XYZ file of C-alpha atoms in Angstrom:
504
model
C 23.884 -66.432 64.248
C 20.623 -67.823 62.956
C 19.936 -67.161 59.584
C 17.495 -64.410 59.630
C 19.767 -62.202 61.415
C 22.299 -63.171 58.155
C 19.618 -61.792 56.333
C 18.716 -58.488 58.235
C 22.553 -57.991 58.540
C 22.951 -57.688 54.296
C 20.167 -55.463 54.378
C 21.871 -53.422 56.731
C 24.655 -53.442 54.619
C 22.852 -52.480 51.253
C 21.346 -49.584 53.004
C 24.817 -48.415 54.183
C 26.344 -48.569 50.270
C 22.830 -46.937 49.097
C 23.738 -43.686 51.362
C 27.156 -43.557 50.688
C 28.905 -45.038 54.319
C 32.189 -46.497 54.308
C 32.363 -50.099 53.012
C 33.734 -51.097 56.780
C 30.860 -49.866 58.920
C 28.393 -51.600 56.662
C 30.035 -55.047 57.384
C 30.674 -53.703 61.025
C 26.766 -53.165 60.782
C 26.284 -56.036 59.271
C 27.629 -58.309 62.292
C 25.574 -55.851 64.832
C 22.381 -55.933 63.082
C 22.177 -59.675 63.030
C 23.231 -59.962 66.929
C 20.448 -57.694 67.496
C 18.051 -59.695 65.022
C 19.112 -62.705 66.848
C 17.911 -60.449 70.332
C 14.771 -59.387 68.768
C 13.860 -63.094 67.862
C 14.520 -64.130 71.277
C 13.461 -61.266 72.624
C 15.882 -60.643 75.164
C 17.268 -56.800 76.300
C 20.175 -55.956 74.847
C 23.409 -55.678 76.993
C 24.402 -53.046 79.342
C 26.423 -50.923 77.249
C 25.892 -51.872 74.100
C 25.617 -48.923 71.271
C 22.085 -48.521 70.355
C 22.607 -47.141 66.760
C 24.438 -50.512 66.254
C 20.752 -52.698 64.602
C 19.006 -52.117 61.598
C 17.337 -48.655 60.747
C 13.942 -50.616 60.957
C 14.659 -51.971 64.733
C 15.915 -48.197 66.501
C 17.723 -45.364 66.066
C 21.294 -45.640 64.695
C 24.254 -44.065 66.271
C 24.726 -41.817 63.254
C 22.104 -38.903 62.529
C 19.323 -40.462 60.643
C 16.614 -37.562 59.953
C 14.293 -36.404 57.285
C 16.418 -34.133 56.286
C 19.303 -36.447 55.726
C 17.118 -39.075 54.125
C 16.307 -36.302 51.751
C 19.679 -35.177 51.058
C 20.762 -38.792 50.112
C 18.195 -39.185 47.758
C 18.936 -36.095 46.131
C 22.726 -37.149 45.539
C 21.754 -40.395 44.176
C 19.294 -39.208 42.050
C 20.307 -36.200 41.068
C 23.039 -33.993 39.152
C 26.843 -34.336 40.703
C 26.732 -31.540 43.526
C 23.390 -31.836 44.687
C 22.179 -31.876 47.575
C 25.848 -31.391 49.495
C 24.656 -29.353 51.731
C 25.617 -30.026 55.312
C 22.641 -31.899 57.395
C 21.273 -29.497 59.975
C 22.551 -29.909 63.584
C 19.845 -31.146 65.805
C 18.388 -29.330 67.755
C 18.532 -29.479 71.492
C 14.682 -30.871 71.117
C 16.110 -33.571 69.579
C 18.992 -34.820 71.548
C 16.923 -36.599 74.223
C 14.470 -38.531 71.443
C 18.282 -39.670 69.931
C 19.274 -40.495 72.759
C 16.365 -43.115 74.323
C 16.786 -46.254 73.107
C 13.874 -47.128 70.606
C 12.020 -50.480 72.020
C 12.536 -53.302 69.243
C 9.153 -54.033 67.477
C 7.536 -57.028 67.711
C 7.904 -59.762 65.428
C 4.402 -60.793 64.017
C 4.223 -56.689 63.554
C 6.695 -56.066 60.664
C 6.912 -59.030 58.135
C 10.254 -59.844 57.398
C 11.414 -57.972 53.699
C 13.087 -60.219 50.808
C 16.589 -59.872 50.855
C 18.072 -57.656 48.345
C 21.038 -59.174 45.637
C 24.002 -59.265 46.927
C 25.963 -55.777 46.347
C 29.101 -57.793 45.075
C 26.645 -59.620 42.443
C 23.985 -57.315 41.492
C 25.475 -53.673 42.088
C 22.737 -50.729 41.985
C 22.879 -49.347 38.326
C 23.880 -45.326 38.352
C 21.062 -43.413 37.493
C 21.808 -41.376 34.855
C 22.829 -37.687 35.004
C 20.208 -34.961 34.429
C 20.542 -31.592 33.359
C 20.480 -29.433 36.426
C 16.932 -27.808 37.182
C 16.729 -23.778 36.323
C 16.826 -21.628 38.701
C 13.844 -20.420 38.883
C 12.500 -23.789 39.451
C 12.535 -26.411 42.050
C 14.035 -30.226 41.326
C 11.849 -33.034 41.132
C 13.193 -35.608 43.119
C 12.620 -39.282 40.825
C 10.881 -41.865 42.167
C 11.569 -42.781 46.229
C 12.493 -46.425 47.225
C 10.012 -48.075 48.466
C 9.783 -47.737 52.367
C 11.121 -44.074 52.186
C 9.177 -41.370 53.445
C 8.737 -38.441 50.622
C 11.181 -36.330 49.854
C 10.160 -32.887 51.123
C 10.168 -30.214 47.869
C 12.504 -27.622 48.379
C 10.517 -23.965 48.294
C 11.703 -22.076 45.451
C 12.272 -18.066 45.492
C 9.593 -15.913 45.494
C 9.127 -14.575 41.899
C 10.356 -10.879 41.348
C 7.277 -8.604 42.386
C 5.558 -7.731 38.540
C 4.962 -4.145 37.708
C 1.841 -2.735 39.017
C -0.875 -2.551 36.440
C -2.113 0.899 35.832
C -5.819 1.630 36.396
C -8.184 3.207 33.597
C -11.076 4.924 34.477
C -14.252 3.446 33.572
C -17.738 5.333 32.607
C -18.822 7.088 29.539
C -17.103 10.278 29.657
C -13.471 7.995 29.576
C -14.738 5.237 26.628
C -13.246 6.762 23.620
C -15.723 7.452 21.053
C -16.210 5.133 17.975
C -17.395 7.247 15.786
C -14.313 9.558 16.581
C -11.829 6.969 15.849
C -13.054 5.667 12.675
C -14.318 8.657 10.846
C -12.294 10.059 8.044
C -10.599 13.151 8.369
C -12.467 16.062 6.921
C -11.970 17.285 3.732
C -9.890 20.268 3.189
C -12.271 23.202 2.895
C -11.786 24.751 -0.877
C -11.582 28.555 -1.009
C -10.755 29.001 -4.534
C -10.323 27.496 -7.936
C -7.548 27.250 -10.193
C -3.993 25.910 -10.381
C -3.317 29.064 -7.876
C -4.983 31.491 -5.600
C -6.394 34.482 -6.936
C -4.275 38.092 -6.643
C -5.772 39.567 -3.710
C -6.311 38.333 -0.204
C -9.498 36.383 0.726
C -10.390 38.405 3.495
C -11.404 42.293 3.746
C -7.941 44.871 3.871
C -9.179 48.422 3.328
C -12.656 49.933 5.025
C -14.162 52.557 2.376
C -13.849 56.692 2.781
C -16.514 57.769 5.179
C -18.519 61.462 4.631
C -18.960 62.573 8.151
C -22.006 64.519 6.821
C -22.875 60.983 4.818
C -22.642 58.254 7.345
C -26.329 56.864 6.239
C -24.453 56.033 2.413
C -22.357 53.580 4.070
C -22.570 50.097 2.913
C -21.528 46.675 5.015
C -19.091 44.673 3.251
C -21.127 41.959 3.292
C -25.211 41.029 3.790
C -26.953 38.237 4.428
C -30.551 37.158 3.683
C -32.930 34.131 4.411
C -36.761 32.955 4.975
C -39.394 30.050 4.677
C -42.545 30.355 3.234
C -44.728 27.687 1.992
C -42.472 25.367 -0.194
C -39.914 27.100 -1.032
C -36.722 28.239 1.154
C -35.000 31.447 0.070
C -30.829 32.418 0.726
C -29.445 35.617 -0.330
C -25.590 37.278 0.021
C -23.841 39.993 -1.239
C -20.216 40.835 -0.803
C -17.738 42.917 -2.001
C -15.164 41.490 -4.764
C -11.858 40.964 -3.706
C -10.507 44.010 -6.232
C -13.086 46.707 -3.788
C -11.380 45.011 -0.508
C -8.289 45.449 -1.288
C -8.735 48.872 -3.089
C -11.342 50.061 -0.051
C -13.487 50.714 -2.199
C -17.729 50.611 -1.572
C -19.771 47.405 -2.449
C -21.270 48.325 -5.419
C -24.162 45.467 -5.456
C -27.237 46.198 -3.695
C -29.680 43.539 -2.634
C -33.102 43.978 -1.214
C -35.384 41.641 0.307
C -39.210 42.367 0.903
C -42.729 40.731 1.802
C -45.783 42.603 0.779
C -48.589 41.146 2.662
C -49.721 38.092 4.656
C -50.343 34.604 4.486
C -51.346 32.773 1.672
C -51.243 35.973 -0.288
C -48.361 37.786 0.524
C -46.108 38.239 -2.400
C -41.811 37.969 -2.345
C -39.533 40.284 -4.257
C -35.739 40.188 -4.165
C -34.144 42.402 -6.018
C -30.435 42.724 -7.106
C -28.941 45.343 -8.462
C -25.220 46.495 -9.635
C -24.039 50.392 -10.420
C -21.431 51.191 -13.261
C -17.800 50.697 -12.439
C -15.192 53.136 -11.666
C -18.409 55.803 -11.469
C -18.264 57.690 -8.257
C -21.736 57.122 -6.445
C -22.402 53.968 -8.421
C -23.225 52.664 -5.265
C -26.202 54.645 -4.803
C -27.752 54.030 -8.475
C -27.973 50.569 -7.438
C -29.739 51.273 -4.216
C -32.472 53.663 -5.792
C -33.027 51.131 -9.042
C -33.439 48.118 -5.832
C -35.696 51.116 -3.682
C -37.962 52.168 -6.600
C -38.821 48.871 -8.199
C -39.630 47.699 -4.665
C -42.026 50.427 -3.923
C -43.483 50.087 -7.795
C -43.637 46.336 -7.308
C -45.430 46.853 -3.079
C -48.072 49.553 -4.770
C -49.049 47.200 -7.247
C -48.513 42.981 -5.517
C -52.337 42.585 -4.977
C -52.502 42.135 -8.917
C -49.330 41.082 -9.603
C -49.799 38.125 -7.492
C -53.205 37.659 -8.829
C -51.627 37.881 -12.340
C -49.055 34.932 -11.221
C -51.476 32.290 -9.490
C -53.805 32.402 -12.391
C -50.516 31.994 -14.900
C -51.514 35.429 -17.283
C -47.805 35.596 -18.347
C -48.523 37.961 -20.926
C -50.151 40.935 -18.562
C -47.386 40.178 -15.860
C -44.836 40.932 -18.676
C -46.688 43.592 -19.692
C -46.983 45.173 -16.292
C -43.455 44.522 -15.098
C -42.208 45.976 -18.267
C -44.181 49.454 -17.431
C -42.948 49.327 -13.518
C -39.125 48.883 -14.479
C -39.399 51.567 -17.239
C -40.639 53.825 -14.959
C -37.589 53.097 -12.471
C -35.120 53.861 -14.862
C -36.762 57.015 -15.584
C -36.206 58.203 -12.379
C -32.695 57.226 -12.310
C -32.311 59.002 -15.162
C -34.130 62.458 -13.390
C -31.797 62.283 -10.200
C -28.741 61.954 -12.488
C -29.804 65.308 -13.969
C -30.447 66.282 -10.238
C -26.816 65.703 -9.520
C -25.084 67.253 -12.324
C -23.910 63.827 -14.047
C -24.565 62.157 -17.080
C -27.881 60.162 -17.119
C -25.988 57.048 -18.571
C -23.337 56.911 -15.932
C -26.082 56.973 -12.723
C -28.182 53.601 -13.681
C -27.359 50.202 -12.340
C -28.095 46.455 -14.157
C -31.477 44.920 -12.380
C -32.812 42.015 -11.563
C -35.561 40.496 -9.905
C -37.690 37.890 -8.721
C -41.165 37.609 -7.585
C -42.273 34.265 -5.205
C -45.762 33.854 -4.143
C -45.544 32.214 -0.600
C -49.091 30.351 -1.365
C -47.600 26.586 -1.342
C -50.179 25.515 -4.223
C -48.238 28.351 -6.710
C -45.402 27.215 -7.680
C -44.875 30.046 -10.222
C -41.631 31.532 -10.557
C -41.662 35.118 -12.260
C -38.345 36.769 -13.377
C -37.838 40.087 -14.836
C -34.774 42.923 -15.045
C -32.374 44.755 -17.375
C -28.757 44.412 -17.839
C -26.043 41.800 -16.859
C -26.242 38.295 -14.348
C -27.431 35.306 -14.589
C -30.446 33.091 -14.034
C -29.837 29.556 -13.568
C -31.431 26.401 -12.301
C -29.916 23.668 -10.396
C -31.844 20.179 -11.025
C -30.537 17.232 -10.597
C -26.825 18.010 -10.195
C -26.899 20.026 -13.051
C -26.696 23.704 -14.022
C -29.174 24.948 -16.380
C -28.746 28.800 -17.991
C -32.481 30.770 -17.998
C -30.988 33.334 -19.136
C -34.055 34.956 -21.520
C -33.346 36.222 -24.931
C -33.912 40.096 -25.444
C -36.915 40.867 -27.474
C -37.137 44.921 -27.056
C -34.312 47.292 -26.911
C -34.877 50.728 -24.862
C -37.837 52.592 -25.619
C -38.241 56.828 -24.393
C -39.263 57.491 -20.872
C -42.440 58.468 -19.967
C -43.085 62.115 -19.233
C -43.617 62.457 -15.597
C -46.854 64.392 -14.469
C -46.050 68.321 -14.126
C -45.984 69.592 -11.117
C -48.122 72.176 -10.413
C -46.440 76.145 -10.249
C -46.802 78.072 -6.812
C -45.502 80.842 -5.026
C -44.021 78.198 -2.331
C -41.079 76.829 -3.035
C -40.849 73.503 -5.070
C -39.627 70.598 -3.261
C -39.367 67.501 -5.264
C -41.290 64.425 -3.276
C -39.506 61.209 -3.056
C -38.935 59.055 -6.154
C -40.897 62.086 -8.432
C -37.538 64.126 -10.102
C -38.235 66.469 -12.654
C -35.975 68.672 -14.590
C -35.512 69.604 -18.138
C -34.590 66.763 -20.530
C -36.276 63.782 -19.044
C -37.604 62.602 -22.546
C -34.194 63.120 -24.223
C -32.569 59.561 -23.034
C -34.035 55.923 -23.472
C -35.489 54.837 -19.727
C -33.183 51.743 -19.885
C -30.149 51.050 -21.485
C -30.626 47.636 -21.916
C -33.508 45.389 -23.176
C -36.138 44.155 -20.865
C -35.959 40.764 -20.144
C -39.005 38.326 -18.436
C -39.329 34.713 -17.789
C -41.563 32.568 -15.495
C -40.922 29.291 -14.515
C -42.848 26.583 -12.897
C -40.495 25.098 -10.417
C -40.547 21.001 -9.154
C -39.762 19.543 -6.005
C -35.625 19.341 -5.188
C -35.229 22.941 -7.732
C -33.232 25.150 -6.811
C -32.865 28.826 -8.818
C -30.331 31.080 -8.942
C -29.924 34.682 -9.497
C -27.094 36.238 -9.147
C -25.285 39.642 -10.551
C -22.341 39.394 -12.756
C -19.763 38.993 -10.229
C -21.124 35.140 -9.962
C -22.628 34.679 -13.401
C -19.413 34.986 -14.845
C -17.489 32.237 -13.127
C -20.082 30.121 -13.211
C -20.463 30.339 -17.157
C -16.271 30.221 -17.496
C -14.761 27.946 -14.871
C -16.358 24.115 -15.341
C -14.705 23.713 -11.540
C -16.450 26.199 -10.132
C -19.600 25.341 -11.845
C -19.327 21.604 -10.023
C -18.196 23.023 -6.988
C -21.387 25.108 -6.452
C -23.925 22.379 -7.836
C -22.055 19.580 -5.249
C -22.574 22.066 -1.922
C -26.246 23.306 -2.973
C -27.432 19.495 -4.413
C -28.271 18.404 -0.835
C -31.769 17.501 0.759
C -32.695 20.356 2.871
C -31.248 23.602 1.995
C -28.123 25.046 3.131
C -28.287 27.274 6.295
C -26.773 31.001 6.115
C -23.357 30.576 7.079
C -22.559 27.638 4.587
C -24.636 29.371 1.971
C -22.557 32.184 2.447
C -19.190 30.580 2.005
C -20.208 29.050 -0.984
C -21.304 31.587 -2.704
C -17.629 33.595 -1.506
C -15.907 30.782 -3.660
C -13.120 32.232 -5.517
C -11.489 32.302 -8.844
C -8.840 33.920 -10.552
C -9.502 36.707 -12.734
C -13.164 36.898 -11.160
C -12.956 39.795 -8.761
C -16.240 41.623 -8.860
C -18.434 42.144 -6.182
C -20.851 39.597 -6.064
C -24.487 38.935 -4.982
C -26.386 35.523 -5.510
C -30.248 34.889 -4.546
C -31.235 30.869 -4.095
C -34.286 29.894 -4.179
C -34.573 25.969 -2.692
C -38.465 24.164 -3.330
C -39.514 21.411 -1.013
């Protein structure tokens, strides 16, 4: 045997103890490969039948399976952890069998260059590779580095991953994006209905309707009216309500309010009048309506001057003048009282008023009545109490003219009674009281009957309250003037009536 068949013949035999074969067939290989070395060199044909598996992997086919998949399953059990890669080497398939079975032709010499010799096995045997941890499961082994002259190791696929929930579609646009604003605003403030440590006795909200005269339906009054206009600068809100006591009693509002414009444009002249009868007086109701009826009609038969009298400031003849108009009123409360049967001081009402010029240069502000309320002015964020001081005390009514004697029947005209002892009581029971005002930008004045000056005098809270809601740039409208002006407070259940005037 020449001594490159020796050589090819250890090779054979390292190869054998790399996969694993018995110790025997490697020398038995051994021998064979270097016979067939020693055939390739000479390059005769093998013998007539001679096993053709019996050379060298590198010269044809061995007798025992030698596939890809075997190749691969050797690697992994050298490389890998114990127990891998013992699975049993696929049969081949029936493709296969005649490819195995044809001898391979030995390749030529000057083709493959002759390898180095490995050690000897029995000198230099292969070191173990050490164990490593076995691959999860989820994952697929990386085979370590292949021998040189090995084809790849082919990766092993590794299951399919378990199929992920589905992700669930929003829809998209403007109407579906949530709203910014929405999401970071605070919450709104609890809405405040009364003041105090605890409600007030009676409910908020209307119980009992008043007793209607089926022959009397046109002395009805609403529970509640509401007022408002814009002229010029200024911006005018007015409500009246009945208290809580009159709700819950079903008893009549015993405020009156009246609005009114007497002419046009630049010289058209405002009046609101507010008015409140005598309590627990049957038809008290009514002396408030005629004290708000006849001062208006006084006040329309008269505006050409009086709004003269205001845009050229002559305080003293509007005082004057206004004094004379609301004695005369009370005079003829005092003449229907006698009309009726009752006592003159029980039919009259507390009255005041307010006349606004809607020319925007006048910014005159002219009060005037008799009895109980309030006058106050809101600047700044703070309340300030007009109230006048009372310079007169009641003086006698004027004598109305006569009226003349005929055979005809008399029949008194409107707002003209007459009767016996019309001189015998003072025209008001109360002094007069005036004061004009010259009003700035961001004012706001208040008049009001009892039912709200009260509170506001007593109750600090309520006082804040009502200067917080009504210190705002442009003027309330009519619903949030209205509940505002319905705040309540305990002990403070009067009807109520309150007249703001706002100035741009």
């Amino acid at each position: 045997m020449s001594e490159q068949g020796a050589r090819r013949g250890q090779e054979d035999d390292w190869w054998r103890q790399l996969y694993g074969e018995d110790g025997g067939e490697g020398r038995e290989g051994a021998g064979g490969g270097g016979a067939a070395g020693d055939a390739a060199q000479s390059g005769a044909a093998p013998a007539a039948g001679a096993p053709t598996g019996a050379g060298p992997a590198d010269v044809g086919p061995a007798e025992a399976s030698d596939t890809l998949d075997e190749r691969v399953a050797s690697v992994l059990r050298t490389v890998g952890p114990p127990g891998w890669g013992d699975r049993p080497p696929p049969q081949p398939t029936p493709a296969d069998a005649p490819d195995r079975a044809a001898p391979a032709a030995p390749a030529p010499p000057d083709e493959t260059p002759p390898r180095a010799a490995p050690a000897p096995p029995d000198e230099t045997p292969p070191r173990p590779e050490p164990a490593r941890p076995a691959p999860p499961a989820d994952e697929t082994p990386t085979p370590g580095p292949v021998p040189p002259g090995e084809p790849p190791a082919r990766r092993v696929p590794s299951p399919p991953p378990p199929p992920s929930e589905p992700i669930p579609l929003k829809a998209t646009g403007p109407a579906a994006r949530p709203r910014e604003v929405a999401r970071s605003a605070p919450p709104p403030a609890p809405a405040v209905t009364y003041i105090g440590d605890r409600p007030p006795t009676y409910e908020a909200e209307p119980a009992a309707l008043p007793a209607a005269d089926p022959a009397a339906l046109d002395e009805l009054v609403p529970d509640t009216a509401l007022e408002g206009a814009q002229y010029g600068s200024l911006t005018l809100r007015a409500a009246s309500q009945r208290g809580d006591s009159a709700r819950y009693r079903g008893d009549v509002r015993r405020d009156a309010l009246l609005t009114a414009r007497f002419g046009a444009g630049r010289h058209a002249l405002i009046l609101v009048a507010v008015a409140t009868g005598r309590p627990a007086v049957e038809g008290a109701h009514r002396a408030a309506r005629d004290a708000c009826g006849w001062i208006g009609g006084a006040v329309g038969r008269s505006y050409t001057q009086l709004a003269e009298d205001i845009r050229a400031d002559r305080r003293g003849d509007l005082k004057a003048g206004l004094q004379r108009l609301t004695d005369r009123s009370y005079g003829k409360l005092r003449a229907r009282a006698l009309e009726r049967g009752g006592p003159p001081e029980q039919y009259t009402a507390a009255l005041r008023c307010l006349l606004l010029p809607a020319d925007p240069d006048c910014r005159t502000r002219v009060f005037f009545g008799v009895g109980a309320g309030g006058l106050f002015r809101l600047r700044d964020g703070a309340w300030t109490d007009l109230e006048p001081v009372a310079t007169d005390h009641g003086t006698p009514a004027p004598i109305p003219a006569p009226i003349p004697v005929t055979d005809a029947p008399a029949r008194p005209g409107p707002g003209l009674p007459h009767g016996p002892g019309t001189a015998e009581y003072p025209a008001r029971p109360e002094p007069f009281l005036f004061h004009a005002a010259f009003a700035r930008p961001g004012d706001a004045l208040l008049l009001c009957s009892a039912g709200l000056a009260d509170p506001l005098r007593q109750e600090p809270a309520f006082a804040a309250h009502l200067a917080d809601r009504w210190s705002t740039p442009e003027p309330p409208g009519l619903v949030p003037f209205l509940a505002t002006a319905q705040l309540r407070a305990k002990g403070h259940a009067k009807d109520r009536t309150a007249v703001a005037v706002w100035e741009a």
